[in-house]
mmCIF file of C-alpha atoms and ligand atoms in Angstrom:
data_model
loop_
_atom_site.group_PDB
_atom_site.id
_atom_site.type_symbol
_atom_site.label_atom_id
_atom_site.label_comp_id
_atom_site.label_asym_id
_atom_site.label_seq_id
_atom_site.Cartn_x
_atom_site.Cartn_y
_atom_site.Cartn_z
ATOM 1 C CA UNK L 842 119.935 2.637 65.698
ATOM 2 C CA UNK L 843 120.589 5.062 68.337
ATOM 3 C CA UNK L 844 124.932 6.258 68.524
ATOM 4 C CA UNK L 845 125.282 7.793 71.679
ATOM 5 C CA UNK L 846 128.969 8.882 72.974
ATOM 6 C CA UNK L 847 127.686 10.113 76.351
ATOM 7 C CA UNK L 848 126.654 8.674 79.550
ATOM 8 C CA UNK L 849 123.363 10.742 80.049
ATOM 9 C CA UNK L 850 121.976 9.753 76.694
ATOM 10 C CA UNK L 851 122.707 6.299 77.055
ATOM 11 C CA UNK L 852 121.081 6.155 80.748
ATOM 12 C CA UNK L 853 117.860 7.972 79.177
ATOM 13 C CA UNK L 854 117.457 5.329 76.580
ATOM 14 C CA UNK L 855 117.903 2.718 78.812
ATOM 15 C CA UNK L 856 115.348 3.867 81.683
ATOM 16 C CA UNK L 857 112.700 4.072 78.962
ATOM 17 C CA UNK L 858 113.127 0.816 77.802
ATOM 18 C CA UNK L 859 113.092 -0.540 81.496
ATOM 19 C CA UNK L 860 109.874 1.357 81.682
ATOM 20 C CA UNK L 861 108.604 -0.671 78.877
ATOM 21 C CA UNK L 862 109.201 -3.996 80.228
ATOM 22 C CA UNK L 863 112.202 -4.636 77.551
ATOM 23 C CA UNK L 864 114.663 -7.123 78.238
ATOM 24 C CA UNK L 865 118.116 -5.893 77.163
ATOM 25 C CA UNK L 866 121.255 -7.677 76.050
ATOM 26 C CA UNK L 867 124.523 -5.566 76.322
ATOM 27 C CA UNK L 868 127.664 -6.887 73.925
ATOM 28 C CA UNK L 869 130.781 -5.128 75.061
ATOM 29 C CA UNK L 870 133.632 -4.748 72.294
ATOM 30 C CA UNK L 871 136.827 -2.468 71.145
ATOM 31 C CA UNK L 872 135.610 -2.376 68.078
ATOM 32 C CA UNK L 873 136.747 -3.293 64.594
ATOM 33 C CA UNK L 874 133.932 -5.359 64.260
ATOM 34 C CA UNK L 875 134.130 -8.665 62.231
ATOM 35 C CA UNK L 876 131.668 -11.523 61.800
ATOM 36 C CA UNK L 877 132.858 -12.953 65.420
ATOM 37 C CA UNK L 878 131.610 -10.385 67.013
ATOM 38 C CA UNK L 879 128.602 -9.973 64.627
ATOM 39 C CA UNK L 880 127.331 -13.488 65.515
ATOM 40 C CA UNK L 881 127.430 -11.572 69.806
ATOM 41 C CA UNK L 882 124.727 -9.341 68.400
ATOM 42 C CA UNK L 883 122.116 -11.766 66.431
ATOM 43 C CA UNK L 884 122.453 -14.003 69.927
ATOM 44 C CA UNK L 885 121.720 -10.745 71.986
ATOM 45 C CA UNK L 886 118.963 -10.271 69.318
ATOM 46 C CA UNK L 887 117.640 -13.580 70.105
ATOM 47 C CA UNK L 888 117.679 -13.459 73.539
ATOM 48 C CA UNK L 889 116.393 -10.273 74.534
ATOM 49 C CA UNK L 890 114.036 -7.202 72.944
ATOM 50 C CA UNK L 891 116.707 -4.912 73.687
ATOM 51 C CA UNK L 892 120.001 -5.015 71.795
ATOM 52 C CA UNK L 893 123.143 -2.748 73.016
ATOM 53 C CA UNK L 894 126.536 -2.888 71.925
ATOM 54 C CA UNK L 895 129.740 -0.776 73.290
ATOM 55 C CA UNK L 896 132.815 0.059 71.047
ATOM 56 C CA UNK L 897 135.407 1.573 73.367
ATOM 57 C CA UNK L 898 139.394 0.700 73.225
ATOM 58 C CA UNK L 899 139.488 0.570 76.759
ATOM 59 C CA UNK L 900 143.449 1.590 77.290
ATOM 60 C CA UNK L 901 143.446 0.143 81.245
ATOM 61 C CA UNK L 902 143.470 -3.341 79.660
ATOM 62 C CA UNK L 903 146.776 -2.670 77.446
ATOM 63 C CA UNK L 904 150.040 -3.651 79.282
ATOM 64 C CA UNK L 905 151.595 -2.130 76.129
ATOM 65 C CA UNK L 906 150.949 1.357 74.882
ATOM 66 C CA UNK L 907 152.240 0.351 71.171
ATOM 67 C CA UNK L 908 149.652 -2.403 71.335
ATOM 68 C CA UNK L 909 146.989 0.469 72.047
ATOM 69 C CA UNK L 910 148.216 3.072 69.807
ATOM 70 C CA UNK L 911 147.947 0.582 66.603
ATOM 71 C CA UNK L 912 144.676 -0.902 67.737
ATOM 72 C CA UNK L 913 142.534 -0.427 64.918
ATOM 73 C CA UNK L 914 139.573 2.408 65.351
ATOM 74 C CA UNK L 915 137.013 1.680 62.509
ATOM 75 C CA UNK L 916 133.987 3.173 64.541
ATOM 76 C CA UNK L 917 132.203 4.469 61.120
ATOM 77 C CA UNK L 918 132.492 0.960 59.881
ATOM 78 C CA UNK L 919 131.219 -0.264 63.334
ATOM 79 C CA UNK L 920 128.574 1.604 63.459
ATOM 80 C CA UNK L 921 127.330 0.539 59.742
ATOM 81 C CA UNK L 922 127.518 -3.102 60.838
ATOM 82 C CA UNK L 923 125.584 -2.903 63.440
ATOM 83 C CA UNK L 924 122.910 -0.570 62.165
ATOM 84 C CA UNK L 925 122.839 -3.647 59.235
ATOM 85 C CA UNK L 926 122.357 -6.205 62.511
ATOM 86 C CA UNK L 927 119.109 -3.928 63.660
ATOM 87 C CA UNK L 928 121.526 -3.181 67.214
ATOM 88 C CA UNK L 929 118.977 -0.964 68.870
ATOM 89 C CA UNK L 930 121.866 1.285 70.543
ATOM 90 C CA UNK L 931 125.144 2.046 70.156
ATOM 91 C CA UNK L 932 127.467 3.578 72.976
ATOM 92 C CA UNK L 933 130.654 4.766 71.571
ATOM 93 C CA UNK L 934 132.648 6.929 74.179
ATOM 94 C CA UNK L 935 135.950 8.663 74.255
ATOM 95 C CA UNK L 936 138.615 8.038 77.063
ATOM 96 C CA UNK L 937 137.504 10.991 78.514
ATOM 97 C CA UNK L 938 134.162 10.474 79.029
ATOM 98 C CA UNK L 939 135.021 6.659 80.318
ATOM 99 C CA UNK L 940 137.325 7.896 83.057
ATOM 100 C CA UNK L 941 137.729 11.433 82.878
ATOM 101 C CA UNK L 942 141.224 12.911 83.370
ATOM 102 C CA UNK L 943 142.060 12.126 87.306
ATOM 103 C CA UNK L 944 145.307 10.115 87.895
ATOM 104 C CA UNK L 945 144.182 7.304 89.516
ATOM 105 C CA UNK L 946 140.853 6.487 89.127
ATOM 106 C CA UNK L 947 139.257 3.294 90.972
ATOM 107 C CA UNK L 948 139.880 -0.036 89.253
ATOM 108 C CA UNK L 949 138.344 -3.079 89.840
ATOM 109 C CA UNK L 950 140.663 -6.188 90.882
ATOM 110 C CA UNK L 951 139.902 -9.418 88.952
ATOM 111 C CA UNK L 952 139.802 -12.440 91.163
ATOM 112 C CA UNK L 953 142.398 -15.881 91.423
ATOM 113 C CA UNK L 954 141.101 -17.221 87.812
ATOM 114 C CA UNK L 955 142.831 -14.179 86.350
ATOM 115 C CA UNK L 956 146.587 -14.606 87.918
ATOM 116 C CA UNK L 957 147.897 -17.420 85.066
ATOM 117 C CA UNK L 958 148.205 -17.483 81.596
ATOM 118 C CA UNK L 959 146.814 -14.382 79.726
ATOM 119 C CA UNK L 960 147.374 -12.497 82.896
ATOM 120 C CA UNK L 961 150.391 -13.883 83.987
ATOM 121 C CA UNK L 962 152.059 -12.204 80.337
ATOM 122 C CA UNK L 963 149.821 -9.797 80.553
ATOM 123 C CA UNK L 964 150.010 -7.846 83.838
ATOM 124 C CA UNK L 965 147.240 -5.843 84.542
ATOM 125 C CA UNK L 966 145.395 -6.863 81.820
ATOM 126 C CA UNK L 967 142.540 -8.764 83.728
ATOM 127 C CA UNK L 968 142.011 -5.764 86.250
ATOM 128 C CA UNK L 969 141.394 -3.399 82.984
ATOM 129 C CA UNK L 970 138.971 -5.850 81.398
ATOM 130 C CA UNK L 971 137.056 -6.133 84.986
ATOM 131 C CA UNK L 972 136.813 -2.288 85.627
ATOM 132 C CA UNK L 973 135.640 -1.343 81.596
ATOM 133 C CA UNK L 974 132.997 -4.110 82.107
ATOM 134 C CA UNK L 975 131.871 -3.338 85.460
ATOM 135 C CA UNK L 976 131.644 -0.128 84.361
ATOM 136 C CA UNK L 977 129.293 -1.025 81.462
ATOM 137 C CA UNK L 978 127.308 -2.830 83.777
ATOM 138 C CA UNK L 979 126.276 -0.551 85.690
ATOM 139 C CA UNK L 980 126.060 2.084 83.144
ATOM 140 C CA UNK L 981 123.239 -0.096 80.812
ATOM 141 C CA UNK L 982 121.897 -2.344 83.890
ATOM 142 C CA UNK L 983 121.397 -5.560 80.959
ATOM 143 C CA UNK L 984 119.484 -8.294 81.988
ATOM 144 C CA UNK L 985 122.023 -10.651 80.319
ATOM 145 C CA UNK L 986 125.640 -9.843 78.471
ATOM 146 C CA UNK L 987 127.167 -11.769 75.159
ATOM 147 C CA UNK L 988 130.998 -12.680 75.180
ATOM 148 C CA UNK L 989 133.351 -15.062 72.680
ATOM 149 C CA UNK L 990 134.643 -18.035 74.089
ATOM 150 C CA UNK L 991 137.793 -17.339 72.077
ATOM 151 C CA UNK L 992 138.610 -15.512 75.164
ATOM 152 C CA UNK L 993 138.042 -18.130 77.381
ATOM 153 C CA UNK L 994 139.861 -16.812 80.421
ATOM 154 C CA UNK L 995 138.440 -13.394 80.110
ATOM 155 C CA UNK L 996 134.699 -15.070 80.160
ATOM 156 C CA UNK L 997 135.917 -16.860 83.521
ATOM 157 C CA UNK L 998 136.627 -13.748 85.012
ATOM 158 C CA UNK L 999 133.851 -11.704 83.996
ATOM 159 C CA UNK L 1000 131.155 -14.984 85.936
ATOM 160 C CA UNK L 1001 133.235 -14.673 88.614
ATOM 161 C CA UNK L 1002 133.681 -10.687 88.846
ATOM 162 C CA UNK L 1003 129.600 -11.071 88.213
ATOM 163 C CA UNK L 1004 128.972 -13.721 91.207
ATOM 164 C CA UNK L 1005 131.354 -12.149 93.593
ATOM 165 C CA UNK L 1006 129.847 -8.120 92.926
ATOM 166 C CA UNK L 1007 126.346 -9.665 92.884
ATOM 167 C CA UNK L 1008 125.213 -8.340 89.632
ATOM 168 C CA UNK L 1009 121.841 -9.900 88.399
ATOM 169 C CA UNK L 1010 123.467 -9.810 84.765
ATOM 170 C CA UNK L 1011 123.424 -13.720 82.906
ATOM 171 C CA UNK L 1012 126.462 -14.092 81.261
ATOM 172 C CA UNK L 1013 126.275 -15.489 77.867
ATOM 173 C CA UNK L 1014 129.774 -17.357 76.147
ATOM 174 C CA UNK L 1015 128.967 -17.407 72.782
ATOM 175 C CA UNK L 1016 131.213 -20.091 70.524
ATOM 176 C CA UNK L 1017 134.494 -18.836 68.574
ATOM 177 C CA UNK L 1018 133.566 -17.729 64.850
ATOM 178 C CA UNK L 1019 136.509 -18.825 62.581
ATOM 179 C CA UNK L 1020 137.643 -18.506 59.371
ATOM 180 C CA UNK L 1021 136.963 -21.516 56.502
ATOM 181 C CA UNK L 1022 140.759 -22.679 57.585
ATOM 182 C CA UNK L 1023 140.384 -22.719 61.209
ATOM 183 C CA UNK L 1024 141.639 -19.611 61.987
ATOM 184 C CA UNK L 1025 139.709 -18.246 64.745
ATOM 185 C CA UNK L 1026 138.326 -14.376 63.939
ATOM 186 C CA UNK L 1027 140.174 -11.699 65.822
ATOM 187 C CA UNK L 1028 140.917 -7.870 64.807
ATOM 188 C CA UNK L 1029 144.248 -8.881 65.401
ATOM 189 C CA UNK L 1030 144.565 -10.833 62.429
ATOM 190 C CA UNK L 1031 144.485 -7.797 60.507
ATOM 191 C CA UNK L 1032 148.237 -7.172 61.324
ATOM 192 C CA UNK L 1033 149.436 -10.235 59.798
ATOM 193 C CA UNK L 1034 151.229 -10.412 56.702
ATOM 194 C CA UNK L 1035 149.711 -12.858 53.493
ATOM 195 C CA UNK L 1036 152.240 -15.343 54.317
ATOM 196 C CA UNK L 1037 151.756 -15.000 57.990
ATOM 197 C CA UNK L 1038 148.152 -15.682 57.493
ATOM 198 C CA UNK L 1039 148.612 -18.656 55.480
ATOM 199 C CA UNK L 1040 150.947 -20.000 58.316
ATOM 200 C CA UNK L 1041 147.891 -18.772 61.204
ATOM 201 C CA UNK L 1042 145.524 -21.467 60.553
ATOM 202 C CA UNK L 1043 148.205 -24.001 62.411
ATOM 203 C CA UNK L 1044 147.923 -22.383 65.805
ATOM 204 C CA UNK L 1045 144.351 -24.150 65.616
ATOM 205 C CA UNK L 1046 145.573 -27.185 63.979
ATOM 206 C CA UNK L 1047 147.910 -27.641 66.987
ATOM 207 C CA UNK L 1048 145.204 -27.357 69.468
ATOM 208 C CA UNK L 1049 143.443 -29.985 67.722
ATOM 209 C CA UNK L 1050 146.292 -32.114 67.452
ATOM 210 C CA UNK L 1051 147.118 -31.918 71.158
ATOM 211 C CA UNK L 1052 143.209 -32.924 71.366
ATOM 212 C CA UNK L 1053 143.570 -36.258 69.417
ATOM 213 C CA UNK L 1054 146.642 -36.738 71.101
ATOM 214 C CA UNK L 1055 145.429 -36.834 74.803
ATOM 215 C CA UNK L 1056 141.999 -38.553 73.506
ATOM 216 C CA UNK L 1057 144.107 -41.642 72.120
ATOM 217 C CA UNK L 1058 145.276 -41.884 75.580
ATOM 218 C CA UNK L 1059 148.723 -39.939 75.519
ATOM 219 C CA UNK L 1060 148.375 -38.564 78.764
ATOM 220 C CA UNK L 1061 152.470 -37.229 78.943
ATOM 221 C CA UNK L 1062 151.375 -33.789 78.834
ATOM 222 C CA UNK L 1063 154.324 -31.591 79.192
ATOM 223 C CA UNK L 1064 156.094 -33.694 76.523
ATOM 224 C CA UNK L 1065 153.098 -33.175 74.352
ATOM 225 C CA UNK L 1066 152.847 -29.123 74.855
ATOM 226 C CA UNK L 1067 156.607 -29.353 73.953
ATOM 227 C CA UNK L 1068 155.964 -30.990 70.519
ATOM 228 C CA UNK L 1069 153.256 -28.704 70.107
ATOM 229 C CA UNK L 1070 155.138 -25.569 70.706
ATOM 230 C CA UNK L 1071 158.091 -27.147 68.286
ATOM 231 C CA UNK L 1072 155.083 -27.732 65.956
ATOM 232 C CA UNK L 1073 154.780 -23.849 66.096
ATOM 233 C CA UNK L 1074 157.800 -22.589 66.615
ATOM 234 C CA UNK L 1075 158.544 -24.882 62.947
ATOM 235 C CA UNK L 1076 155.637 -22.588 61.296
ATOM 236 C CA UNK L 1077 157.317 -18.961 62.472
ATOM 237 C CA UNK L 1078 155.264 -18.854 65.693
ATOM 238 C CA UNK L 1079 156.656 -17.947 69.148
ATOM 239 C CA UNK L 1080 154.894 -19.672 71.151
ATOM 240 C CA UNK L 1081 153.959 -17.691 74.812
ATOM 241 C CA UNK L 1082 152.262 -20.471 76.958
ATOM 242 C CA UNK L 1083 150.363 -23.672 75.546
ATOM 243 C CA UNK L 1084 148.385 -25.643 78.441
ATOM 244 C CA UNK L 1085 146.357 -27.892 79.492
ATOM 245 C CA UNK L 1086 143.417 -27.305 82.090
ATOM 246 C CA UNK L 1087 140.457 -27.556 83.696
ATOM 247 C CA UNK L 1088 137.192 -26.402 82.045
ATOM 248 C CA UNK L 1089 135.776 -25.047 85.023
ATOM 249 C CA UNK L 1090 138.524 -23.246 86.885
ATOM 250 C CA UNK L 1091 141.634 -23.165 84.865
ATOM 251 C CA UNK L 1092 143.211 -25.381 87.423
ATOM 252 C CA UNK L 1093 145.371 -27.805 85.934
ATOM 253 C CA UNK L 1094 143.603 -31.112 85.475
ATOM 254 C CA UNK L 1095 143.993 -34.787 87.405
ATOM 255 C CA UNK L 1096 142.779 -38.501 86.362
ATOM 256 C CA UNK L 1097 139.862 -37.637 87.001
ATOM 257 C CA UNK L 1098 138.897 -34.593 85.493
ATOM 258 C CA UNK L 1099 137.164 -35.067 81.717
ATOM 259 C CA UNK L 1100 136.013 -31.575 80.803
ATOM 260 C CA UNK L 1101 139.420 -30.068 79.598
ATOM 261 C CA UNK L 1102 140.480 -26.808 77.650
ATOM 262 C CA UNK L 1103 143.596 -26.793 75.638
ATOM 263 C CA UNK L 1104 144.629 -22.597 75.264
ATOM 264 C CA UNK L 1105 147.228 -20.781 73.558
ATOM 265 C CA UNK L 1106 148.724 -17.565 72.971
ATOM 266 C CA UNK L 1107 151.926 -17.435 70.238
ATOM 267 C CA UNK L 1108 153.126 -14.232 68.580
ATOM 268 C CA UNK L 1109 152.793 -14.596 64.542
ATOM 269 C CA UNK L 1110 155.112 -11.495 63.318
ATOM 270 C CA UNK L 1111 153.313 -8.461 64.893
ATOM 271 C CA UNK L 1112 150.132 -10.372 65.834
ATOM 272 C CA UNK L 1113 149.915 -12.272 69.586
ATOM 273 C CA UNK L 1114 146.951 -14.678 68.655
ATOM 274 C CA UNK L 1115 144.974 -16.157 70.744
ATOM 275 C CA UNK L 1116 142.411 -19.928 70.710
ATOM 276 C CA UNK L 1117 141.535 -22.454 73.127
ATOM 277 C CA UNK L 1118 139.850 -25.841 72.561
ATOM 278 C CA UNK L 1119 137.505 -27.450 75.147
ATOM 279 C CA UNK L 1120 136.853 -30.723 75.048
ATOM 280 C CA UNK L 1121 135.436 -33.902 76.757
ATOM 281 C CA UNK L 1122 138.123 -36.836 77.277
ATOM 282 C CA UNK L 1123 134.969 -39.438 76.691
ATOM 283 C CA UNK L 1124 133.807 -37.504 73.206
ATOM 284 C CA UNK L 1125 134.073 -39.674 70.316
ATOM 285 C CA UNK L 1126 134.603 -36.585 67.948
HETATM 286 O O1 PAF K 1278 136.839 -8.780 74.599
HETATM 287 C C1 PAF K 1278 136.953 -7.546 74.395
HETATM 288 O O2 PAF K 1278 136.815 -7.058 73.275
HETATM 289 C C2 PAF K 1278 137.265 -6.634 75.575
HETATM 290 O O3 PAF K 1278 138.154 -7.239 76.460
HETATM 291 C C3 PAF K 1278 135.998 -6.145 76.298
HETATM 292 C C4 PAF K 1278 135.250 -7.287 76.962
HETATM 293 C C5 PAF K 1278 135.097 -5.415 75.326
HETATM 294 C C6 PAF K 1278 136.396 -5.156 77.399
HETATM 295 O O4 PAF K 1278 137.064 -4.055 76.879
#
């Protein structure tokens, strides 16, 4: 595996393999790799010839400089993970290197789907996650990028970010990897205490409550999102938004919509987790 932490390296690696024909799949992360973002890299690996992952803790997506001071930085670890996954190249580069050291450099603005919910308590957020991307893009020109669906929201805005700049890049949503109790896999979860993880797991159970709930035909949905967030609040959560919505566009949903998304955020102790369930209201599941 090729570690490279600067741009000129990475863009001569890259031009050769476009020389060669070679398809190549980027997988953009902050690092602190675990097995969710493990199972990005074998899909890149089956998809195209060319696999290329990023670790950078991109600090214009943090609303809260705490939040990016503690993120955890395990690049050696990383970097032996995904030399184990055969990644063909990985791009590792400091903040300077990213954006230099001007004031105000250019950011990119993410469009309407990125206004509500994660971005609505997380201001800002959604325009840092759109400029570190778009900057990846057109730094390793993929033909196709991998992302988790656990951040459902943040996969929305990167299609439309990609259809509205015109970039030829397929993007890839890749399903959440969770733990054997439902817990879905985040580098976050590393801040929760043992009893706080053994209370985690609910935050899913919840979601797949709500699920049953509306597929029996309960269709009072704010009283349901209120029992669910009393259901959390009784397990030591507090709860930030719970919702119901559209699949396709976040939008919240009428009679006649079937493909739906149930998504969370609550704070556990120091850890603001994350999950989202999509679902059909026909499914027999
Ligand atoms: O999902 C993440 O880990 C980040 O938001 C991403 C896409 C790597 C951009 O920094």
């Amino acid at each position: 595996m090729i570690h490279s932490s600067n741009i000129r390296t990475l863009r001569t690696h890259i031009q050769q393999w476009k020389q060669q024909g070679k398809s190549i799949a980027l997988v953009p992360t902050m690092g602190n790799l675990h097995k969710g973002h493990l199972a990005l890299v074998d899909r890149a690996h089956q998809l195209a010839d060319i696999t290329v992952a990023t670790v950078f803790v991109n600090p214009a997506q943090f609303d809260n400089p705490d939040d990016l001071n503690a993120y955890p930085r395990t690049l050696d670890s990383d970097a032996r993970q995904l030399q184990e996954r055969d990644c063909d190249l990985l791009f590792a580069p400091d903040t300077q290197v990213m954006y230099g050291d001007k004031p105000s450099p250019t950011r990119v603005e993410a469009g309407a789907i990125s206004t509500q919910l994660e971005g609505e308590s997380r201001p800002g957020h959604f325009s840092g996650v759109a400029t570190i991307v778009s900057k990846l893009f057109n730094l390793t020109t993929p033909d196709m990028a991998i992302f988790g669906e656990k951040d459902y929201q943040q996969l929305l805005v990167i299609r439309q970010l990609v259809e509205d700049l015109n970039y030829d890049i397929q993007i890839i949503g890749h399903p959440t990897v969770r733990e054997a109790d439902g817990l879905a896999m985040s580098s976050r979860n590393g801040y929760l205490t043992t009893e706080e993880r053994l209370a985690a797991p609910m935050l899913y159970s919840t979601l797949q409550w709500l699920k049953q709930q509306l597929r029996q035909g309960n269709n009072n949905h704010s009283e349901l999102l209120t029992q669910a967030k009393n259901r959390l609040a009784e397990h030591g959560f507090k709860p930030d938004y719970i919702e119901i919505r559209r699949q396709k566009d976040l939008q919240h949903p009428n009679n006649n919509d079937q493909k739906l998304i149930i998504l969370a955020s609550a704070w556990l102790g120091k850890a603001r987790l994350i999950d989202n369930l999509a679902f059909q209201t026909g499914d027999l599941d």
